[in-house]
PDB file of C-alpha atoms in Angstrom:
ATOM      1  CA  MET A   1     -14.224 -18.772  -3.126  1.00  0.00           C
ATOM      2  CA  SER A   2     -12.238 -19.904  -6.070  1.00  0.00           C
ATOM      3  CA  VAL A   3      -8.466 -19.617  -6.267  1.00  0.00           C
ATOM      4  CA  HIS A   4      -8.906 -16.983  -8.947  1.00  0.00           C
ATOM      5  CA  LEU A   5     -10.937 -14.744  -6.644  1.00  0.00           C
ATOM      6  CA  ILE A   6      -8.502 -15.204  -3.761  1.00  0.00           C
ATOM      7  CA  LEU A   7      -5.571 -14.237  -5.978  1.00  0.00           C
ATOM      8  CA  PHE A   8      -7.514 -11.236  -7.313  1.00  0.00           C
ATOM      9  CA  LEU A   9      -8.247 -10.043  -3.769  1.00  0.00           C
ATOM     10  CA  ALA A  10      -4.638 -10.552  -2.642  1.00  0.00           C
ATOM     11  CA  PHE A  11      -3.133  -8.621  -5.564  1.00  0.00           C
ATOM     12  CA  GLY A  12      -5.839  -5.981  -5.294  1.00  0.00           C
ATOM     13  CA  ALA A  13      -5.154  -5.500  -1.579  1.00  0.00           C
ATOM     14  CA  VAL A  14      -1.432  -5.020  -2.288  1.00  0.00           C
ATOM     15  CA  ALA A  15      -2.219  -2.525  -5.059  1.00  0.00           C
ATOM     16  CA  VAL A  16      -4.618  -0.457  -2.944  1.00  0.00           C
ATOM     17  CA  ALA A  17      -2.293  -0.539   0.084  1.00  0.00           C
ATOM     18  CA  GLY A  18       0.581   0.665  -2.097  1.00  0.00           C
ATOM     19  CA  ALA A  19      -1.541   3.454  -3.586  1.00  0.00           C
ATOM     20  CA  ILE A  20      -2.612   4.655  -0.127  1.00  0.00           C
ATOM     21  CA  ASN A  21       0.974   4.425   1.120  1.00  0.00           C
ATOM     22  CA  LEU A  22       2.027   6.611  -1.824  1.00  0.00           C
ATOM     23  CA  LEU A  23      -0.329   9.279  -0.490  1.00  0.00           C
ATOM     24  CA  ALA A  24       0.683   8.849   3.154  1.00  0.00           C
ATOM     25  CA  GLN A  25       4.467   8.972   2.781  1.00  0.00           C
ATOM     26  CA  THR A  26       6.199  12.330   2.855  1.00  0.00           C
ATOM     27  CA  HIS A  27       9.535  11.364   1.347  1.00  0.00           C
ATOM     28  CA  PRO A  28       9.439  10.903  -2.442  1.00  0.00           C
ATOM     29  CA  ILE A  29      11.670   7.828  -2.394  1.00  0.00           C
ATOM     30  CA  ASN A  30       9.139   6.003  -0.164  1.00  0.00           C
ATOM     31  CA  SER A  31       6.361   7.019  -2.531  1.00  0.00           C
ATOM     32  CA  ALA A  32       8.379   5.702  -5.488  1.00  0.00           C
ATOM     33  CA  LEU A  33       8.945   2.336  -3.810  1.00  0.00           C
ATOM     34  CA  SER A  34       5.245   1.944  -2.970  1.00  0.00           C
ATOM     35  CA  LEU A  35       4.412   2.813  -6.581  1.00  0.00           C
ATOM     36  CA  ILE A  36       6.683  -0.051  -7.665  1.00  0.00           C
ATOM     37  CA  ALA A  37       4.689  -2.360  -5.350  1.00  0.00           C
ATOM     38  CA  VAL A  38       1.456  -1.179  -7.009  1.00  0.00           C
ATOM     39  CA  MET A  39       2.878  -1.911 -10.451  1.00  0.00           C
ATOM     40  CA  ALA A  40       4.068  -5.392  -9.484  1.00  0.00           C
ATOM     41  CA  ALA A  41       0.629  -6.202  -8.038  1.00  0.00           C
ATOM     42  CA  LEU A  42      -1.010  -4.954 -11.227  1.00  0.00           C
ATOM     43  CA  ALA A  43       1.260  -7.252 -13.255  1.00  0.00           C
ATOM     44  CA  GLY A  44      -0.206 -10.116 -11.201  1.00  0.00           C
ATOM     45  CA  GLU A  45      -3.723  -8.927 -12.061  1.00  0.00           C
ATOM     46  CA  TYR A  46      -2.808  -8.880 -15.754  1.00  0.00           C
ATOM     47  CA  LEU A  47      -1.579 -12.470 -15.500  1.00  0.00           C
ATOM     48  CA  LEU A  48      -4.931 -13.432 -13.954  1.00  0.00           C
ATOM     49  CA  LEU A  49      -6.660 -11.850 -16.940  1.00  0.00           C
ATOM     50  CA  GLY A  50      -4.512 -13.851 -19.346  1.00  0.00           C
ATOM     51  CA  ALA A  51      -2.526 -10.860 -20.600  1.00  0.00           C
ATOM     52  CA  GLU A  52       0.933 -12.409 -20.347  1.00  0.00           C
ATOM     53  CA  PHE A  53       2.665  -9.975 -22.677  1.00  0.00           C
ATOM     54  CA  VAL A  54       1.185  -6.930 -20.922  1.00  0.00           C
ATOM     55  CA  ALA A  55       2.226  -8.332 -17.550  1.00  0.00           C
ATOM     56  CA  ALA A  56       5.817  -8.806 -18.718  1.00  0.00           C
ATOM     57  CA  VAL A  57       5.947  -5.336 -20.264  1.00  0.00           C
ATOM     58  CA  GLN A  58       4.450  -3.871 -17.098  1.00  0.00           C
ATOM     59  CA  VAL A  59       7.303  -5.268 -15.020  1.00  0.00           C
ATOM     60  CA  ILE A  60      10.064  -4.486 -17.530  1.00  0.00           C
ATOM     61  CA  VAL A  61       9.000  -1.048 -18.761  1.00  0.00           C
ATOM     62  CA  TYR A  62       6.980   0.394 -15.881  1.00  0.00           C
ATOM     63  CA  ALA A  63       8.539  -1.085 -12.770  1.00  0.00           C
ATOM     64  CA  GLY A  64      11.930  -1.379 -14.457  1.00  0.00           C
ATOM     65  CA  ALA A  65      12.604   1.540 -16.755  1.00  0.00           C
ATOM     66  CA  ILE A  66      10.219   4.326 -15.756  1.00  0.00           C
ATOM     67  CA  MET A  67      10.582   3.917 -12.003  1.00  0.00           C
ATOM     68  CA  VAL A  68      14.367   3.714 -12.272  1.00  0.00           C
ATOM     69  CA  LEU A  69      14.190   7.072 -14.056  1.00  0.00           C
ATOM     70  CA  PHE A  70      12.107   8.449 -11.177  1.00  0.00           C
ATOM     71  CA  VAL A  71      14.481   7.134  -8.526  1.00  0.00           C
ATOM     72  CA  PHE A  72      17.456   8.548 -10.455  1.00  0.00           C
ATOM     73  CA  VAL A  73      15.868  12.002 -10.557  1.00  0.00           C
ATOM     74  CA  ILE A  74      14.949  11.854  -6.845  1.00  0.00           C
ATOM     75  CA  MET A  75      18.569  11.065  -5.999  1.00  0.00           C
ATOM     76  CA  LEU A  76      19.991  13.530  -8.511  1.00  0.00           C
ATOM     77  CA  LEU A  77      17.969  16.423  -7.107  1.00  0.00           C
ATOM     78  CA  ASN A  78      18.525  15.242  -3.534  1.00  0.00           C
ATOM     79  CA  ALA A  79      14.823  15.572  -2.811  1.00  0.00           C
ATOM     80  CA  GLY A  80      14.020  15.786   0.879  1.00  0.00           C
ATOM     81  CA  VAL A  81      10.887  15.433   2.955  1.00  0.00           C
ATOM     82  CA  GLU A  82       8.138  17.557   1.486  1.00  0.00           C
ATOM     83  CA  GLU A  83       6.750  20.464   3.420  1.00  0.00           C
ATOM     84  CA  ARG A  84       3.107  20.066   4.301  1.00  0.00           C
ATOM     85  CA  THR A  85       0.970  23.068   3.579  1.00  0.00           C
ATOM     86  CA  LYS A  86      -2.355  23.435   5.263  1.00  0.00           C
ATOM     87  CA  GLY A  87      -5.228  22.598   2.961  1.00  0.00           C
ATOM     88  CA  SER A  88      -8.362  24.667   2.933  1.00  0.00           C
ATOM     89  CA  ARG A  89     -11.036  23.735   5.462  1.00  0.00           C
ATOM     90  CA  VAL A  90     -13.738  23.631   2.775  1.00  0.00           C
ATOM     91  CA  ALA A  91     -11.823  20.867   1.025  1.00  0.00           C
ATOM     92  CA  VAL A  92     -11.810  18.751   4.189  1.00  0.00           C
ATOM     93  CA  ILE A  93     -15.465  19.390   5.078  1.00  0.00           C
ATOM     94  CA  PHE A  94     -16.922  18.860   1.623  1.00  0.00           C
ATOM     95  CA  GLY A  95     -14.186  17.086  -0.296  1.00  0.00           C
ATOM     96  CA  VAL A  96     -13.715  13.919   1.759  1.00  0.00           C
ATOM     97  CA  PRO A  97     -17.435  13.053   2.284  1.00  0.00           C
ATOM     98  CA  GLY A  98     -18.149  14.046  -1.295  1.00  0.00           C
ATOM     99  CA  MET A  99     -15.416  11.780  -2.610  1.00  0.00           C
ATOM    100  CA  LEU A 100     -16.590   8.864  -0.448  1.00  0.00           C
ATOM    101  CA  LEU A 101     -20.195   9.347  -1.558  1.00  0.00           C
ATOM    102  CA  GLY A 102     -19.189   9.630  -5.204  1.00  0.00           C
ATOM    103  CA  SER A 103     -17.004   6.528  -5.144  1.00  0.00           C
ATOM    104  CA  LEU A 104     -19.690   4.504  -3.362  1.00  0.00           C
ATOM    105  CA  LEU A 105     -22.217   5.608  -5.991  1.00  0.00           C
ATOM    106  CA  VAL A 106     -19.884   4.684  -8.838  1.00  0.00           C
ATOM    107  CA  ALA A 107     -19.087   1.300  -7.272  1.00  0.00           C
ATOM    108  CA  TRP A 108     -22.784   0.565  -6.747  1.00  0.00           C
ATOM    109  CA  VAL A 109     -23.657   1.497 -10.333  1.00  0.00           C
ATOM    110  CA  VAL A 110     -20.769  -0.530 -11.766  1.00  0.00           C
ATOM    111  CA  ILE A 111     -21.561  -3.626  -9.715  1.00  0.00           C
ATOM    112  CA  ARG A 112     -25.278  -3.334 -10.372  1.00  0.00           C
ATOM    113  CA  HIS A 113     -25.200  -2.716 -14.104  1.00  0.00           C
ATOM    114  CA  SER A 114     -22.137  -4.463 -15.458  1.00  0.00           C
ATOM    115  CA  GLY A 115     -23.689  -7.797 -14.588  1.00  0.00           C
ATOM    116  CA  THR A 116     -22.173 -10.603 -12.628  1.00  0.00           C
ATOM    117  CA  GLU A 117     -20.693 -12.179 -15.724  1.00  0.00           C
ATOM    118  CA  ALA A 118     -17.337 -13.509 -14.643  1.00  0.00           C
ATOM    119  CA  VAL A 119     -14.105 -13.020 -16.534  1.00  0.00           C
ATOM    120  CA  ALA A 120     -12.521 -16.415 -16.985  1.00  0.00           C
ATOM    121  CA  ALA A 121      -8.865 -16.811 -16.127  1.00  0.00           C
ATOM    122  CA  GLY A 122      -6.775 -16.775 -19.281  1.00  0.00           C
ATOM    123  CA  ALA A 123      -9.856 -16.346 -21.458  1.00  0.00           C
ATOM    124  CA  LEU A 124      -7.864 -14.555 -24.116  1.00  0.00           C
ATOM    125  CA  PRO A 125      -4.562 -15.513 -25.732  1.00  0.00           C
ATOM    126  CA  GLY A 126      -2.410 -12.578 -24.669  1.00  0.00           C
ATOM    127  CA  ASP A 127       0.919 -14.136 -25.588  1.00  0.00           C
ATOM    128  CA  PRO A 128       3.579 -12.118 -27.429  1.00  0.00           C
ATOM    129  CA  LYS A 129       2.948 -13.882 -30.759  1.00  0.00           C
ATOM    130  CA  THR A 130      -0.722 -12.883 -30.953  1.00  0.00           C
ATOM    131  CA  ILE A 131      -0.069  -9.345 -29.739  1.00  0.00           C
ATOM    132  CA  GLY A 132       2.798  -8.903 -32.204  1.00  0.00           C
ATOM    133  CA  ASP A 133       0.635 -10.170 -35.041  1.00  0.00           C
ATOM    134  CA  LEU A 134      -2.009  -7.586 -34.192  1.00  0.00           C
ATOM    135  CA  LEU A 135       0.538  -4.836 -33.640  1.00  0.00           C
ATOM    136  CA  PHE A 136       2.343  -5.285 -36.954  1.00  0.00           C
ATOM    137  CA  HIS A 137      -0.733  -5.781 -39.124  1.00  0.00           C
ATOM    138  CA  GLU A 138      -3.775  -3.982 -37.839  1.00  0.00           C
ATOM    139  CA  PHE A 139      -2.006  -1.335 -35.737  1.00  0.00           C
ATOM    140  CA  LEU A 140       1.031  -0.789 -37.941  1.00  0.00           C
ATOM    141  CA  LEU A 141       0.462   2.931 -38.533  1.00  0.00           C
ATOM    142  CA  PRO A 142      -0.026   3.831 -34.825  1.00  0.00           C
ATOM    143  CA  PHE A 143       3.016   1.714 -34.035  1.00  0.00           C
ATOM    144  CA  GLU A 144       5.161   3.664 -36.486  1.00  0.00           C
ATOM    145  CA  ILE A 145       3.772   6.968 -35.182  1.00  0.00           C
ATOM    146  CA  THR A 146       4.818   6.035 -31.641  1.00  0.00           C
ATOM    147  CA  SER A 147       8.398   5.688 -32.891  1.00  0.00           C
ATOM    148  CA  ILE A 148       8.259   9.340 -34.009  1.00  0.00           C
ATOM    149  CA  LEU A 149       6.796  10.248 -30.606  1.00  0.00           C
ATOM    150  CA  ILE A 150       9.675   8.529 -28.832  1.00  0.00           C
ATOM    151  CA  LEU A 151      12.216  10.260 -31.083  1.00  0.00           C
ATOM    152  CA  ILE A 152      10.666  13.635 -30.213  1.00  0.00           C
ATOM    153  CA  ALA A 153      10.657  12.714 -26.509  1.00  0.00           C
ATOM    154  CA  ILE A 154      14.358  11.799 -26.634  1.00  0.00           C
ATOM    155  CA  MET A 155      15.248  15.093 -28.278  1.00  0.00           C
ATOM    156  CA  GLY A 156      13.024  17.030 -25.882  1.00  0.00           C
ATOM    157  CA  ALA A 157      14.573  15.373 -22.833  1.00  0.00           C
ATOM    158  CA  VAL A 158      18.100  16.085 -24.077  1.00  0.00           C
ATOM    159  CA  VAL A 159      17.308  19.718 -24.892  1.00  0.00           C
ATOM    160  CA  LEU A 160      15.459  20.388 -21.623  1.00  0.00           C
ATOM    161  CA  ALA A 161      17.852  18.632 -19.267  1.00  0.00           C
ATOM    162  CA  SER A 162      21.096  19.829 -20.849  1.00  0.00           C
ATOM    163  CA  LYS A 163      22.951  22.666 -19.188  1.00  0.00           C
ATOM    164  CA  PRO A 164      21.931  26.137 -20.352  1.00  0.00           C
ATOM    165  CA  PRO A 165      24.510  27.471 -22.803  1.00  0.00           C
ATOM    166  CA  THR A 166      27.137  29.546 -21.103  1.00  0.00           C
ATOM    167  CA  ALA A 167      28.731  32.471 -22.887  1.00  0.00           C
ATOM    168  CA  PRO A 168      31.522  31.234 -25.169  1.00  0.00           C
ATOM    169  CA  PRO A 169      35.043  32.256 -24.212  1.00  0.00           C
ATOM    170  CA  PRO A 170      36.157  35.425 -25.967  1.00  0.00           C
ATOM    171  CA  ILE A 171      37.991  34.785 -29.174  1.00  0.00           C
ATOM    172  CA  PRO A 172      41.574  35.986 -28.866  1.00  0.00           C
ATOM    173  CA  ALA A 173      42.421  38.746 -31.293  1.00  0.00           C
ATOM    174  CA  PRO A 174      44.693  37.607 -34.099  1.00  0.00           C
ATOM    175  CA  ARG A 175      48.252  38.528 -33.519  1.00  0.00           C
ATOM    176  CA  LYS A 176      49.835  40.911 -35.917  1.00  0.00           C
ATOM    177  CA  VAL A 177      52.427  39.239 -38.053  1.00  0.00           C
ATOM    178  CA  ASP A 178      55.321  41.469 -38.910  1.00  0.00           C
TER     179      ASP A 178
ATOM    180  CA  MET B   1     -14.099 -16.521 -11.464  1.00  0.00           C
ATOM    181  CA  VAL B   2     -14.047 -12.796 -10.819  1.00  0.00           C
ATOM    182  CA  PRO B   3     -16.818 -10.512 -12.112  1.00  0.00           C
ATOM    183  CA  LEU B   4     -15.785  -7.712 -14.432  1.00  0.00           C
ATOM    184  CA  SER B   5     -17.152  -5.135 -11.994  1.00  0.00           C
ATOM    185  CA  TYR B   6     -14.546  -6.081  -9.379  1.00  0.00           C
ATOM    186  CA  TYR B   7     -11.765  -5.174 -11.791  1.00  0.00           C
ATOM    187  CA  LEU B   8     -13.500  -1.906 -12.656  1.00  0.00           C
ATOM    188  CA  VAL B   9     -13.908  -0.975  -8.985  1.00  0.00           C
ATOM    189  CA  LEU B  10     -10.221  -1.730  -8.310  1.00  0.00           C
ATOM    190  CA  SER B  11      -9.206   0.389 -11.281  1.00  0.00           C
ATOM    191  CA  GLY B  12     -11.470   3.178 -10.038  1.00  0.00           C
ATOM    192  CA  ILE B  13      -9.883   3.054  -6.578  1.00  0.00           C
ATOM    193  CA  LEU B  14      -6.386   3.315  -8.084  1.00  0.00           C
ATOM    194  CA  PHE B  15      -7.457   6.209 -10.303  1.00  0.00           C
ATOM    195  CA  ALA B  16      -9.043   8.015  -7.346  1.00  0.00           C
ATOM    196  CA  CYS B  17      -5.840   7.563  -5.306  1.00  0.00           C
ATOM    197  CA  GLY B  18      -3.925   9.093  -8.207  1.00  0.00           C
ATOM    198  CA  VAL B  19      -6.267  12.080  -8.380  1.00  0.00           C
ATOM    199  CA  ALA B  20      -6.042  12.583  -4.603  1.00  0.00           C
ATOM    200  CA  GLY B  21      -2.247  12.441  -4.736  1.00  0.00           C
ATOM    201  CA  PHE B  22      -2.199  14.919  -7.601  1.00  0.00           C
ATOM    202  CA  LEU B  23      -4.290  17.335  -5.548  1.00  0.00           C
ATOM    203  CA  ILE B  24      -2.805  17.033  -2.056  1.00  0.00           C
ATOM    204  CA  LYS B  25       0.888  16.389  -2.716  1.00  0.00           C
ATOM    205  CA  ARG B  26       3.283  19.321  -2.766  1.00  0.00           C
ATOM    206  CA  ASN B  27       6.414  17.643  -4.127  1.00  0.00           C
ATOM    207  CA  ILE B  28       6.548  17.911  -7.908  1.00  0.00           C
ATOM    208  CA  ILE B  29       8.049  14.418  -8.323  1.00  0.00           C
ATOM    209  CA  THR B  30       5.320  12.818  -6.190  1.00  0.00           C
ATOM    210  CA  ILE B  31       2.679  14.646  -8.234  1.00  0.00           C
ATOM    211  CA  PHE B  32       4.255  13.126 -11.319  1.00  0.00           C
ATOM    212  CA  MET B  33       4.107   9.665  -9.746  1.00  0.00           C
ATOM    213  CA  SER B  34       0.390  10.181  -9.040  1.00  0.00           C
ATOM    214  CA  ILE B  35      -0.119  10.677 -12.780  1.00  0.00           C
ATOM    215  CA  GLU B  36       1.570   7.325 -13.396  1.00  0.00           C
ATOM    216  CA  LEU B  37      -0.793   5.768 -10.841  1.00  0.00           C
ATOM    217  CA  MET B  38      -3.787   7.130 -12.763  1.00  0.00           C
ATOM    218  CA  LEU B  39      -2.418   5.689 -16.008  1.00  0.00           C
ATOM    219  CA  ASN B  40      -2.032   2.307 -14.305  1.00  0.00           C
ATOM    220  CA  GLY B  41      -5.643   2.363 -13.128  1.00  0.00           C
ATOM    221  CA  VAL B  42      -6.806   3.034 -16.679  1.00  0.00           C
ATOM    222  CA  ASN B  43      -4.594   0.218 -18.004  1.00  0.00           C
ATOM    223  CA  LEU B  44      -6.238  -2.258 -15.639  1.00  0.00           C
ATOM    224  CA  SER B  45      -9.711  -1.421 -16.927  1.00  0.00           C
ATOM    225  CA  PHE B  46      -8.411  -1.716 -20.521  1.00  0.00           C
ATOM    226  CA  VAL B  47      -7.140  -5.236 -19.883  1.00  0.00           C
ATOM    227  CA  ALA B  48     -10.286  -6.233 -17.972  1.00  0.00           C
ATOM    228  CA  PHE B  49     -12.530  -5.072 -20.820  1.00  0.00           C
ATOM    229  CA  ALA B  50     -10.286  -6.818 -23.342  1.00  0.00           C
ATOM    230  CA  ALA B  51     -10.750 -10.098 -21.482  1.00  0.00           C
ATOM    231  CA  HIS B  52     -14.465  -9.510 -21.072  1.00  0.00           C
ATOM    232  CA  TRP B  53     -15.255  -8.655 -24.704  1.00  0.00           C
ATOM    233  CA  HIS B  54     -12.659 -11.013 -26.191  1.00  0.00           C
ATOM    234  CA  ALA B  55     -11.041  -8.110 -28.013  1.00  0.00           C
ATOM    235  CA  LEU B  56      -7.256  -8.201 -28.090  1.00  0.00           C
ATOM    236  CA  ALA B  57      -7.155  -4.566 -29.230  1.00  0.00           C
ATOM    237  CA  GLY B  58      -7.525  -3.573 -25.592  1.00  0.00           C
ATOM    238  CA  GLN B  59      -4.167  -5.106 -24.756  1.00  0.00           C
ATOM    239  CA  VAL B  60      -2.564  -3.325 -27.722  1.00  0.00           C
ATOM    240  CA  PHE B  61      -3.947  -0.035 -26.384  1.00  0.00           C
ATOM    241  CA  VAL B  62      -2.277  -0.759 -23.047  1.00  0.00           C
ATOM    242  CA  PHE B  63       0.978  -1.095 -24.962  1.00  0.00           C
ATOM    243  CA  PHE B  64       0.442   2.340 -26.526  1.00  0.00           C
ATOM    244  CA  VAL B  65      -0.455   3.864 -23.148  1.00  0.00           C
ATOM    245  CA  MET B  66       2.840   2.534 -21.786  1.00  0.00           C
ATOM    246  CA  VAL B  67       4.777   4.072 -24.689  1.00  0.00           C
ATOM    247  CA  VAL B  68       3.138   7.437 -24.088  1.00  0.00           C
ATOM    248  CA  ALA B  69       3.809   7.140 -20.333  1.00  0.00           C
ATOM    249  CA  ALA B  70       7.491   6.439 -20.984  1.00  0.00           C
ATOM    250  CA  ALA B  71       7.811   9.443 -23.310  1.00  0.00           C
ATOM    251  CA  GLU B  72       5.934  11.594 -20.795  1.00  0.00           C
ATOM    252  CA  ALA B  73       8.181  10.474 -17.938  1.00  0.00           C
ATOM    253  CA  ALA B  74      11.340  11.290 -19.888  1.00  0.00           C
ATOM    254  CA  VAL B  75      10.190  14.780 -20.905  1.00  0.00           C
ATOM    255  CA  GLY B  76       8.508  15.538 -17.574  1.00  0.00           C
ATOM    256  CA  LEU B  77      11.536  14.593 -15.500  1.00  0.00           C
ATOM    257  CA  ALA B  78      13.735  16.688 -17.795  1.00  0.00           C
ATOM    258  CA  ILE B  79      11.410  19.641 -17.150  1.00  0.00           C
ATOM    259  CA  ILE B  80      11.627  18.973 -13.392  1.00  0.00           C
ATOM    260  CA  ILE B  81      15.428  19.052 -13.601  1.00  0.00           C
ATOM    261  CA  ALA B  82      15.311  22.320 -15.547  1.00  0.00           C
ATOM    262  CA  VAL B  83      12.898  23.854 -12.999  1.00  0.00           C
ATOM    263  CA  TYR B  84      15.049  22.708 -10.077  1.00  0.00           C
ATOM    264  CA  ARG B  85      18.142  24.200 -11.668  1.00  0.00           C
ATOM    265  CA  THR B  86      16.676  27.696 -11.742  1.00  0.00           C
ATOM    266  CA  ARG B  87      14.553  27.623  -8.570  1.00  0.00           C
ATOM    267  CA  GLU B  88      16.373  25.258  -6.210  1.00  0.00           C
ATOM    268  CA  THR B  89      13.061  23.886  -4.950  1.00  0.00           C
ATOM    269  CA  LEU B  90      10.694  21.016  -5.692  1.00  0.00           C
ATOM    270  CA  ASN B  91       7.728  22.527  -3.867  1.00  0.00           C
ATOM    271  CA  VAL B  92       4.995  23.427  -6.350  1.00  0.00           C
ATOM    272  CA  ASP B  93       3.781  26.241  -4.130  1.00  0.00           C
ATOM    273  CA  GLN B  94       7.002  28.093  -4.848  1.00  0.00           C
ATOM    274  CA  VAL B  95       6.911  27.462  -8.577  1.00  0.00           C
ATOM    275  CA  ASN B  96       4.408  30.025  -9.767  1.00  0.00           C
ATOM    276  CA  LEU B  97       5.919  31.158 -13.050  1.00  0.00           C
ATOM    277  CA  LEU B  98       6.110  29.153 -16.250  1.00  0.00           C
ATOM    278  CA  LYS B  99       9.313  30.979 -17.088  1.00  0.00           C
ATOM    279  CA  LEU B 100      12.367  28.797 -16.707  1.00  0.00           C
TER     280      LEU B 100
END
């Protein structure tokens, strides 16, 4: 076992454990914290694949910005423990074995047919300079379009989250001037 | 050296956990977090394929996925706040009208 494989398995175990914990927890704040663990572990996987820029952005944007937004909303709305509703029995009888069978089939096909060709550690220069070069030359138009998308998202968030307009105070009638 | 298929299986597991959370969770914020988990699983397979095929475009796509996820989180959480303001609940079973 190479160091690369050991690191892959360690980060992968943390990611899968966090994902399962997200499902198992009933309080949303616990789910949010386990999602942050998943994202940090995935940043480690990206570093193993040589994607340094993506790993940094994963930590800063995903684990930093987006999850802070989630935690803010959970606290703002004072979200409590979720109520469990009983699922249908058909889903338990057919859903769980079906999902296990399907995932085993997919894993078998992927491992069988995608070859055993290994991905070398740091095979690709994923540093910010190379990514920026690509982003501002080849992908310039999509990059500019995303700025419009973000502008629309900002306006949408402000409009949706702002207080609904209350009725304006009645305008006082002008006083008669003698 | 790690085979490409290991990365794909890990990304599939994360995506499946996201789908399961989307289906079984009842809290609207947790459902939203499951969507983020699915996006993360897809990002991992993007980066793994980028390293495998020596195509940096895969990493640029991950960047775009993150931008879309950030925009989605901002708008989605604003919608959640608006829904909570009128209904006083986060349980999706009690939110059965699109009307705000």
